[in-house]
XYZ file of C-alpha atoms in Angstrom:
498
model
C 28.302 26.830 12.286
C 25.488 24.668 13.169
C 24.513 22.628 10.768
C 20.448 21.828 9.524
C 20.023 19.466 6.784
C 17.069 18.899 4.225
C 16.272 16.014 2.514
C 14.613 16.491 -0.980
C 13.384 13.078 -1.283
C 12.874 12.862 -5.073
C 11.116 9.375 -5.668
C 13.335 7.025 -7.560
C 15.249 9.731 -10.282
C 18.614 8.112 -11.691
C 21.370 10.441 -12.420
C 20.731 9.399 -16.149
C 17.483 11.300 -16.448
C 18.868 14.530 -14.836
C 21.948 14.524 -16.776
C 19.435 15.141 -19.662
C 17.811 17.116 -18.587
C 21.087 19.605 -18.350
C 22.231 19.168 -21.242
C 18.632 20.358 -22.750
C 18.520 22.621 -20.438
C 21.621 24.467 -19.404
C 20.306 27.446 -18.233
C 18.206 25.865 -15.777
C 18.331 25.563 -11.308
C 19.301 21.777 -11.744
C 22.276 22.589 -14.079
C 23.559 25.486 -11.819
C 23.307 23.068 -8.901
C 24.201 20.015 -9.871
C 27.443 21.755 -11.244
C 28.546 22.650 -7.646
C 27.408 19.751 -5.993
C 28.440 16.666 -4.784
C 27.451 13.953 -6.772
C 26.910 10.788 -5.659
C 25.150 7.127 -6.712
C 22.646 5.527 -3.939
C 21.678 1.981 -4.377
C 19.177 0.120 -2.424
C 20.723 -3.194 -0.571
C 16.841 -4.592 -0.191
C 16.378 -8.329 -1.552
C 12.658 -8.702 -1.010
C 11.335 -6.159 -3.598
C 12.537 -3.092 -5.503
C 9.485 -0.804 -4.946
C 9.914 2.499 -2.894
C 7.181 1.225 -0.351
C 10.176 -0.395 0.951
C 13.093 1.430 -0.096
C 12.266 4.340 1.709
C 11.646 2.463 4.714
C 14.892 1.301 4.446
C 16.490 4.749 3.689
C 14.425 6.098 6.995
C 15.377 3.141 8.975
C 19.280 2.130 7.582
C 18.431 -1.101 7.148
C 17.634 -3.312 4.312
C 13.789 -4.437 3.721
C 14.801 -8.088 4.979
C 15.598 -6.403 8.478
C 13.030 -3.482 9.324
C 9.954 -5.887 7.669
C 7.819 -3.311 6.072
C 6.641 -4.406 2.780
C 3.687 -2.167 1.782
C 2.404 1.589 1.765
C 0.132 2.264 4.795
C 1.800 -0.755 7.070
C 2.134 0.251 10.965
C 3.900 -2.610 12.530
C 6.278 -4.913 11.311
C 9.099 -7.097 12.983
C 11.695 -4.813 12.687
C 9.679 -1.576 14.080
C 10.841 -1.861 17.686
C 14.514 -2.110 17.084
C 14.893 0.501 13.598
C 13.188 3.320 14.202
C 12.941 6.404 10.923
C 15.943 8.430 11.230
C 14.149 11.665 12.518
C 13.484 9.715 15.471
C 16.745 9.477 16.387
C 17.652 12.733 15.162
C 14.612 13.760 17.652
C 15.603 11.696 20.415
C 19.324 13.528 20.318
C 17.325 16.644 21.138
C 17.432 18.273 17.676
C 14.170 19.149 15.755
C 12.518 17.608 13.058
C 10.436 18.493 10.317
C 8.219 15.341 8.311
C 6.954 16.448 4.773
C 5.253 14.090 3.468
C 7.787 10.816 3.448
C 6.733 7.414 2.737
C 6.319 5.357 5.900
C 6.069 8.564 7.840
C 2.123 7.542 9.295
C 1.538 7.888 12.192
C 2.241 11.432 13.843
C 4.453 9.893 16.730
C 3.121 10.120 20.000
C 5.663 12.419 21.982
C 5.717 15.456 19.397
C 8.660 17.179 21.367
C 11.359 18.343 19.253
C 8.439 17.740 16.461
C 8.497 20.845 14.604
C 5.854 19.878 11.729
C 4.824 16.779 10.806
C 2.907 15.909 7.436
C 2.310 11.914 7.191
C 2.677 10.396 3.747
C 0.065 10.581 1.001
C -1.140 6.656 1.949
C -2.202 7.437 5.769
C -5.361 6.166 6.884
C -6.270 9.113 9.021
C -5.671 12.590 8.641
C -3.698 14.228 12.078
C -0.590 16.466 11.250
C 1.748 18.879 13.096
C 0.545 21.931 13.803
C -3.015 20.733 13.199
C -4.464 23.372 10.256
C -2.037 20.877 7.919
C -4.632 18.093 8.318
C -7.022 20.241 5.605
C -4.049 19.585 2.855
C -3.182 16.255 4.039
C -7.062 14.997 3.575
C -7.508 16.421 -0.090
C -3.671 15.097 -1.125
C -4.597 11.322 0.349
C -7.661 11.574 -1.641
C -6.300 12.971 -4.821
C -3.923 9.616 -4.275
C -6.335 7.032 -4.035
C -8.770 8.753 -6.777
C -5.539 8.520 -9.429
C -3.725 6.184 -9.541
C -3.100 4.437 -12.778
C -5.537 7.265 -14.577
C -5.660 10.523 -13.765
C -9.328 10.774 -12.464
C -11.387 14.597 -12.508
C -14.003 15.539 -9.035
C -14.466 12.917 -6.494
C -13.522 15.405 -3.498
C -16.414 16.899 -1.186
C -16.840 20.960 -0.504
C -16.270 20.464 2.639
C -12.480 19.307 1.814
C -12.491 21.822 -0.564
C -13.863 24.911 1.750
C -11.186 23.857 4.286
C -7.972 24.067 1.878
C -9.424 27.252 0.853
C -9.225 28.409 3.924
C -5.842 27.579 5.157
C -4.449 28.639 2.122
C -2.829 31.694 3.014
C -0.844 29.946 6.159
C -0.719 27.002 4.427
C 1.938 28.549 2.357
C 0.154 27.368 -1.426
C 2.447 30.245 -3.596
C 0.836 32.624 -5.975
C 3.262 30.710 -8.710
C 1.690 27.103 -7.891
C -1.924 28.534 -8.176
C -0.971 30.316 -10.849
C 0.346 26.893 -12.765
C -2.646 24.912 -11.430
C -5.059 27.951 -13.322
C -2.715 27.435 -16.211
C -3.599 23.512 -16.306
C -6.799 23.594 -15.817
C -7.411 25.774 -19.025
C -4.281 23.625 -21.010
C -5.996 20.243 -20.043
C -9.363 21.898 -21.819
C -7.991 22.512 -24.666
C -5.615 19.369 -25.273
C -6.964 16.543 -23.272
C -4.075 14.597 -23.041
C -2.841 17.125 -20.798
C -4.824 15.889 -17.866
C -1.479 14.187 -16.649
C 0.128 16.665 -16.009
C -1.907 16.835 -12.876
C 0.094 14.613 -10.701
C 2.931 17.505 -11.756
C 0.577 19.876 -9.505
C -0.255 17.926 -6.717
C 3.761 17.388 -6.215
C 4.034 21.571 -6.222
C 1.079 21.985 -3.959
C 3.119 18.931 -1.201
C 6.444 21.152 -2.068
C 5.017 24.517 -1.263
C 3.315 23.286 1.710
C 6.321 21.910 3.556
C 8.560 24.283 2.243
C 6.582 26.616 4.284
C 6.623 24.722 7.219
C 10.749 24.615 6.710
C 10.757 28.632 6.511
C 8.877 29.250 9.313
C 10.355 26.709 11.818
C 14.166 26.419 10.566
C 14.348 22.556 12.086
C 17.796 20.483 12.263
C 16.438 17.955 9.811
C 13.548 18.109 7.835
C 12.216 15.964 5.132
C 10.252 16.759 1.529
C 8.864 14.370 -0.710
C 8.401 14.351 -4.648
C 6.305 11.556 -6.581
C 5.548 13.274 -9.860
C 8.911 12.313 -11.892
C 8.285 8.562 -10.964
C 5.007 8.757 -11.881
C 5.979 9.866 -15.570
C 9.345 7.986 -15.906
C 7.419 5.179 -16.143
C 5.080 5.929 -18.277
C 7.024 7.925 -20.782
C 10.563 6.533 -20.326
C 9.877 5.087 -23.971
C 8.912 8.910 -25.461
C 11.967 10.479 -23.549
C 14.442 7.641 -24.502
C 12.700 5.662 -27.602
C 16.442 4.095 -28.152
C 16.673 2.490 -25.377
C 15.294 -0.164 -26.771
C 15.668 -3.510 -29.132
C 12.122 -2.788 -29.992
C 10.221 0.120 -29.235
C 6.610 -0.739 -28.827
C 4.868 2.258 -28.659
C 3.754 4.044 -31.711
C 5.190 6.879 -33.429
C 2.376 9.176 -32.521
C 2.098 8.467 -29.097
C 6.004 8.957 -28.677
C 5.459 12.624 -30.103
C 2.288 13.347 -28.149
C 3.955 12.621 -24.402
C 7.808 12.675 -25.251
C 7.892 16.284 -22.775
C 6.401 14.687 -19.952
C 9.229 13.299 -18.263
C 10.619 16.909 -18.811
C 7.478 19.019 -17.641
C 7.953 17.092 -14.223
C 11.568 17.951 -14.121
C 10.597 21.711 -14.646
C 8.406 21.541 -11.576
C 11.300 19.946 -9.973
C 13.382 22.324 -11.102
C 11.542 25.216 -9.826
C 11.292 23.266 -6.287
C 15.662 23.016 -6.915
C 15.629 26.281 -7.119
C 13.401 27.597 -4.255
C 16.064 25.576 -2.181
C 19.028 26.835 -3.473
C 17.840 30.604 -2.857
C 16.945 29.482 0.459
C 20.185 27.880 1.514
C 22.295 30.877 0.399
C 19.673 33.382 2.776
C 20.243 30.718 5.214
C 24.066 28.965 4.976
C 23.453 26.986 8.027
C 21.248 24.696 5.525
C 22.227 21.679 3.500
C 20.087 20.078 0.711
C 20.663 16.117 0.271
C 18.722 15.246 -2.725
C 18.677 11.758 -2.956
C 16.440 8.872 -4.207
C 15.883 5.411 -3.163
C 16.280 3.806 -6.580
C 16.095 4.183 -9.886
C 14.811 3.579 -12.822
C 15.612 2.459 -16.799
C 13.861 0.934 -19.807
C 12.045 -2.013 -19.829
C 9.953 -4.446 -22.404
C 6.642 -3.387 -22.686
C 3.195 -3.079 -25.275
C 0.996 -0.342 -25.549
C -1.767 -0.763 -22.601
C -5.545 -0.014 -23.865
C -7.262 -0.989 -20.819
C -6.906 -2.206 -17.151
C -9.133 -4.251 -14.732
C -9.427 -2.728 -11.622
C -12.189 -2.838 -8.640
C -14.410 -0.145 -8.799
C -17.199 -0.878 -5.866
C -14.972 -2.721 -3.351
C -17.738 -3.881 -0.960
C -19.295 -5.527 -4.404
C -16.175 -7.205 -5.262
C -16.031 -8.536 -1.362
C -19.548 -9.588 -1.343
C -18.827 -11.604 -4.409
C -15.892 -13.430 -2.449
C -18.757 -13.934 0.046
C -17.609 -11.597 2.644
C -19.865 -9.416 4.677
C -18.862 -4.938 5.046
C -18.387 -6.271 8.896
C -15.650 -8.759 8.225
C -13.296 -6.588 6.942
C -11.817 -2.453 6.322
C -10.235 -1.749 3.305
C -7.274 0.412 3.509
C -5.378 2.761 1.382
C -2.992 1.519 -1.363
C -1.981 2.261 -4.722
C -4.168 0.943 -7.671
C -4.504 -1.487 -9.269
C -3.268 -2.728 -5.576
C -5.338 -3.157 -2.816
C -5.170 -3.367 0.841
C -7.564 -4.918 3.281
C -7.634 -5.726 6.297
C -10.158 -8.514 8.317
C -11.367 -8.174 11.350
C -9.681 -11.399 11.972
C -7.099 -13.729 10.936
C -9.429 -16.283 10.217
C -10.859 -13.475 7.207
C -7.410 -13.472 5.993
C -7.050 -17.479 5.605
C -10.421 -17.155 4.083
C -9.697 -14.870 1.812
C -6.546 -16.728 0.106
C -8.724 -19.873 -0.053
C -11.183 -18.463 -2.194
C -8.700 -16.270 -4.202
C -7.343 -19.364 -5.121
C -10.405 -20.363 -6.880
C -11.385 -16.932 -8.557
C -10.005 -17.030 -11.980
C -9.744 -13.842 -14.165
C -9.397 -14.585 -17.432
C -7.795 -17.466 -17.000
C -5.472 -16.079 -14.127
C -6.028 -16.246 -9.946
C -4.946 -12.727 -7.969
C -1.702 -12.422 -6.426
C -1.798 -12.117 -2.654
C 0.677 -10.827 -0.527
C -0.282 -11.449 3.163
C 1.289 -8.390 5.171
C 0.228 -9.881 8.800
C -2.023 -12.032 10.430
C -4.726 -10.022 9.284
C -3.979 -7.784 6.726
C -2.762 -8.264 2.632
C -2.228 -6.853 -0.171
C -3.652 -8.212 -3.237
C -3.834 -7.193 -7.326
C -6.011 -8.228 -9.598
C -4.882 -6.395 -12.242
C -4.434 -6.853 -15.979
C -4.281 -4.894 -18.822
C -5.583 -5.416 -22.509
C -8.424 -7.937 -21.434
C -12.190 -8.209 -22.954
C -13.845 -10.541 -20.547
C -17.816 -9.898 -18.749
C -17.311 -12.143 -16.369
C -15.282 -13.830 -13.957
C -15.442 -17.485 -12.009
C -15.810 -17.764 -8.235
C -15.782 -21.289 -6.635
C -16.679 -22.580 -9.899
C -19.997 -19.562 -10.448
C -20.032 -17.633 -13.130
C -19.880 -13.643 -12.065
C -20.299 -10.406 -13.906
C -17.614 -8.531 -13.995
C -20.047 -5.660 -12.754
C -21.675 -7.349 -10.210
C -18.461 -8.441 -8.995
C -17.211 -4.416 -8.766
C -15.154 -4.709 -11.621
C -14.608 -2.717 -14.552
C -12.752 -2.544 -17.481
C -11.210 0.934 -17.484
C -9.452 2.575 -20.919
C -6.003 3.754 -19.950
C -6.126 7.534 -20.944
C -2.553 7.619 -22.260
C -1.874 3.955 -23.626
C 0.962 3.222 -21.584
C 1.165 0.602 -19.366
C 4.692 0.918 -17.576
C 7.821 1.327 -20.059
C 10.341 2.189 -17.380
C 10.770 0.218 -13.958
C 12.801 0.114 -11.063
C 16.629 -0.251 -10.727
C 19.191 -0.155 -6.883
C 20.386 2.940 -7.854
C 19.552 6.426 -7.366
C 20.761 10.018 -7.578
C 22.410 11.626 -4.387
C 23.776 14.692 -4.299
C 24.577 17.602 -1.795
C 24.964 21.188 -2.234
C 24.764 24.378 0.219
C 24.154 28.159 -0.622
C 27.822 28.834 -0.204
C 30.570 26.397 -1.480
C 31.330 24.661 -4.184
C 31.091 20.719 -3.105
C 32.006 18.976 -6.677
C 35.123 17.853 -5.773
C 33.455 15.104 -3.392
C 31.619 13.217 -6.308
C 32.184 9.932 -6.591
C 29.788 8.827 -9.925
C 32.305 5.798 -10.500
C 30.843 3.929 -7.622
C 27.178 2.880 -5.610
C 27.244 3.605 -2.198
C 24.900 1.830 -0.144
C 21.271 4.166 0.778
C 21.651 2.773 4.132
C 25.446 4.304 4.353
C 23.799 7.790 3.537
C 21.324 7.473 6.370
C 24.406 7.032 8.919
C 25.971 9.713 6.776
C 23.236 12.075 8.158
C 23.405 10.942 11.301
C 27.484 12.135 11.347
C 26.844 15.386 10.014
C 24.090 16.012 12.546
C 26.545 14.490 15.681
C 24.037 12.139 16.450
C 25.261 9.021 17.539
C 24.613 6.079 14.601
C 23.257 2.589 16.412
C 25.108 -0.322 16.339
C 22.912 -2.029 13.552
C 23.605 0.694 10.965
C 26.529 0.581 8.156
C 29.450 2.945 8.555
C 28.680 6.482 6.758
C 30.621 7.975 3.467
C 33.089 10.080 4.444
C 32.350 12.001 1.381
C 28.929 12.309 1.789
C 29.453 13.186 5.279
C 32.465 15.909 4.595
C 29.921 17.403 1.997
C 26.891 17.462 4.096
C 29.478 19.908 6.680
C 31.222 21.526 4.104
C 34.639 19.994 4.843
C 37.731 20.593 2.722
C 38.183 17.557 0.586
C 40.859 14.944 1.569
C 43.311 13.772 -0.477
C 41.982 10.058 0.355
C 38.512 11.098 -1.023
C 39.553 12.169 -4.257
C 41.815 9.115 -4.858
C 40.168 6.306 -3.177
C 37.316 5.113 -4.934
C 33.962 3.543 -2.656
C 33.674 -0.231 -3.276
C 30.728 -1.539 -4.387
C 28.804 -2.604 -1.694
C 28.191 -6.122 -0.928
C 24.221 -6.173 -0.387
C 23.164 -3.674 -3.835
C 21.444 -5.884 -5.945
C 21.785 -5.478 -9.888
């Protein structure tokens, strides 16, 4: 049989917060799955900076972030982009077609689109184009939903011309009658208890799911990608509600551990229903695979109740306060409270850290993070402040002439979870039982899953990339299980940082 593989790529879920989830929950798609899967622990090898911006570039390209150079959302070139290309490139070049839903570092559409048999660029791209075409309508309304919530959930801000033209596609689209259905159902909940508006980012995730999922159905391609934010998004805010005892001290009040302790659970229902869409799918269609996977992980962290955040809210203000003209620069997409820009030239950039050096923020100067010659990223970000003003060069500034504003945090939490090198991973099919491959006593490296899908596809691995799992590969083809695999336990591998 022919094997086609899809990759559930569900942003930075440990095996620790599904595992909960089952036993709470027995009844449920990710119980039924998980207990006929193959289990597995993926752990990022990258040194530079545990953030998915770069641990999925490093999953796509099986290489660590020191080698393939791409350090933020939105960045086209880097060192490394000649010599690691994504994985579905390969997987293209080999002949075999390929299927992009919505991965991070996926911008741009490539240029030769043979073999391409959708492509939907990640929720950061600058520009809008997508495989077929009529995608572009979703892609334009997700990127803005992105960029108009990022630490708060934020209400309006898109046009009715973006709104006309999702209506429109809808029905080939592929939005179900069960996601439109929960988005009526949130609208009305969020009315009635406020602090529901979070669960927003919960919808967005079903609407990306439901729109690729189509684009799977239809076209049936050899490997094919779909992305999942909305877990992430709550596990850090609520990691302290879910798991209050996983700390010396927990922080946050009593109340506000009541009020949001389901979150990290109503995000694993919508994941669950997505689990469960693919599991009827792969036993209609038992040529198909399902590698779930994530490119880190997450746990408990020290933390204080967050009442407010500076962020930028007129960028050209805040620029024309640093004494830069709307000509001498283009501000890109990014996730707040970071920003992107990028100068017209590189002189802008050196310009830019010389005067960031002497703009102090209650007492503190921005971090920059130069991405190129004339691009960086740059936060100036803090939470719980009560300032009016800032200093440039010495000048007093308002913090509203400046573009600045102090902006209450809707749900008082600031970030009580962060990132950790490992991941889940697990495999499963719509015919076999796979369990006997786990291997939970060990952290393979991400980049060893990448070649892993390379095997299972028979596409040649390049001579840069780690040696797969046998495991992961024997799953991904529905092998019998060795006897080596069950008694030979994976070594930790040299480059996962703790």
């Amino acid at each position: 049989m022919k094997r086609k593989i899809i990759v559930f790529e569900i942003n930075e879920v440990p095996n620790r917060v599904i595992d909960a989830y089952i036993k709470d929950k027995p009844s449920s798609h990710w119980a039924s799955v998980t207990k006929r899967s193959a289990r597995f622990i993926a752990a990022t090898p990258d040194k530079i900076q545990l953030h998915p911006k770069l641990s999925w570039q490093t999953f796509h390209r099986g290489v660590p972030d020191h080698e393939h150079g791409f350090v933020e959302y939105n960045q086209t070139e880097a060192a490394g982009k000649p010599h690691f290309p994504p994985v579905w490139e390969l997987i293209k070049n080999a002949g075999k077609k390929i299927g992009c839903g919505a991965s991070i570092g996926s911008y741009p559409v490539p240029e030769n689109t043979d073999n391409v048999s959708f492509y939907l660029t990640d929720p950061f791209a600058p520009t809008f184009e997508t495989v077929p075409p009529y995608l572009g309508s979703f892609q334009r309304l997700n990127n803005m939903a992105v960029q108009r919530s990022g630490r708060n959930v934020r209400k309006g801000g898109f046009g009715l011309s973006e709104v006309s033209s999702l209506l429109f596609n809808i029905p080939r689209l592929g939005i179900s009658v069960s996601t439109i259905y929960k988005t009526a159902k949130q609208l009305i909940s969020e009315r009635r208890n406020s602090t529901r508006i979070v669960r927003r980012r919960n919808i967005q995730a079903l609407l990306t799911f439901d729109v690729v999922f189509k684009q799977i159905k239809n076209s049936k391609p050899d490997f094919s990608t779909i992305f999942a934010n909305h877990v992430a998004a709550n596990m850090h805010r609520y990691w302290a509600a879910k798991f209050p005892n996983d700390y010396e001290v927990n922080r946050m009040p009593e109340e506000w551990r009541k009020t949001y302790s389901g979150e990290i659970d109503a995000a694993m229902d919508e994941a669950d229903y997505m689990i469960g869409r693919l599991d009827k799918f792969t036993k209609a269609n038992p040529e198909f695979t399902v590698l779930v996977v994530a490119s880190m992980g997450q746990a408990a962290i020290e933390h204080e109740p967050a009442h407010n955040q500076l962020i930028i809210d007129n960028f050209d203000a805040f620029m024309s306060a640093l004494g830069f003209d709307q000509s001498d620069y283009k501000k890109c997409t990014g996730m707040e409270p970071e920003y992107v820009v990028d100068f017209t030239h590189s002189d802008g950039l050196e310009k830019f850290r010389r005067v960031c050096q002497t703009l102090v923020i209650n007492g503190k100067t921005p971090t920059v993070k130069p991405i190129n010659d004339t691009q960086t990223a740059f936060l100036v970000f803090q939470n719980n402040i009560d300032i009016d003003s800032i200093s440039v060069g010495g000048k007093s500034i308002s913090i509203s002439d400046a573009g600045l504003v102090i902006d209450e945090i809707q749900d008082m939490s600031g970030s009580t979870a962060q990132h950790i090198p490992g991941g889940c991973c697990f495999v499963f099919n719509g015919i076999s039982d796979l369990s006997a491959h786990s291997n939970l006593e060990a952290e393979h490296d991400l980049v060893s899953v990448t070649s892993s899908i390379l095997a299972a596809l028979d596409v040649d691995s390049e001579s840069y990339m780690r040696s797969p799992v046998p495991a992961v590969v024997d799953a991904l083809t529905d092998k019998p299980v060795h006897t080596s695999n069950k008694t030979t336990k994976t070594t930790k591998p040299e480059m996962v940082v703790g």
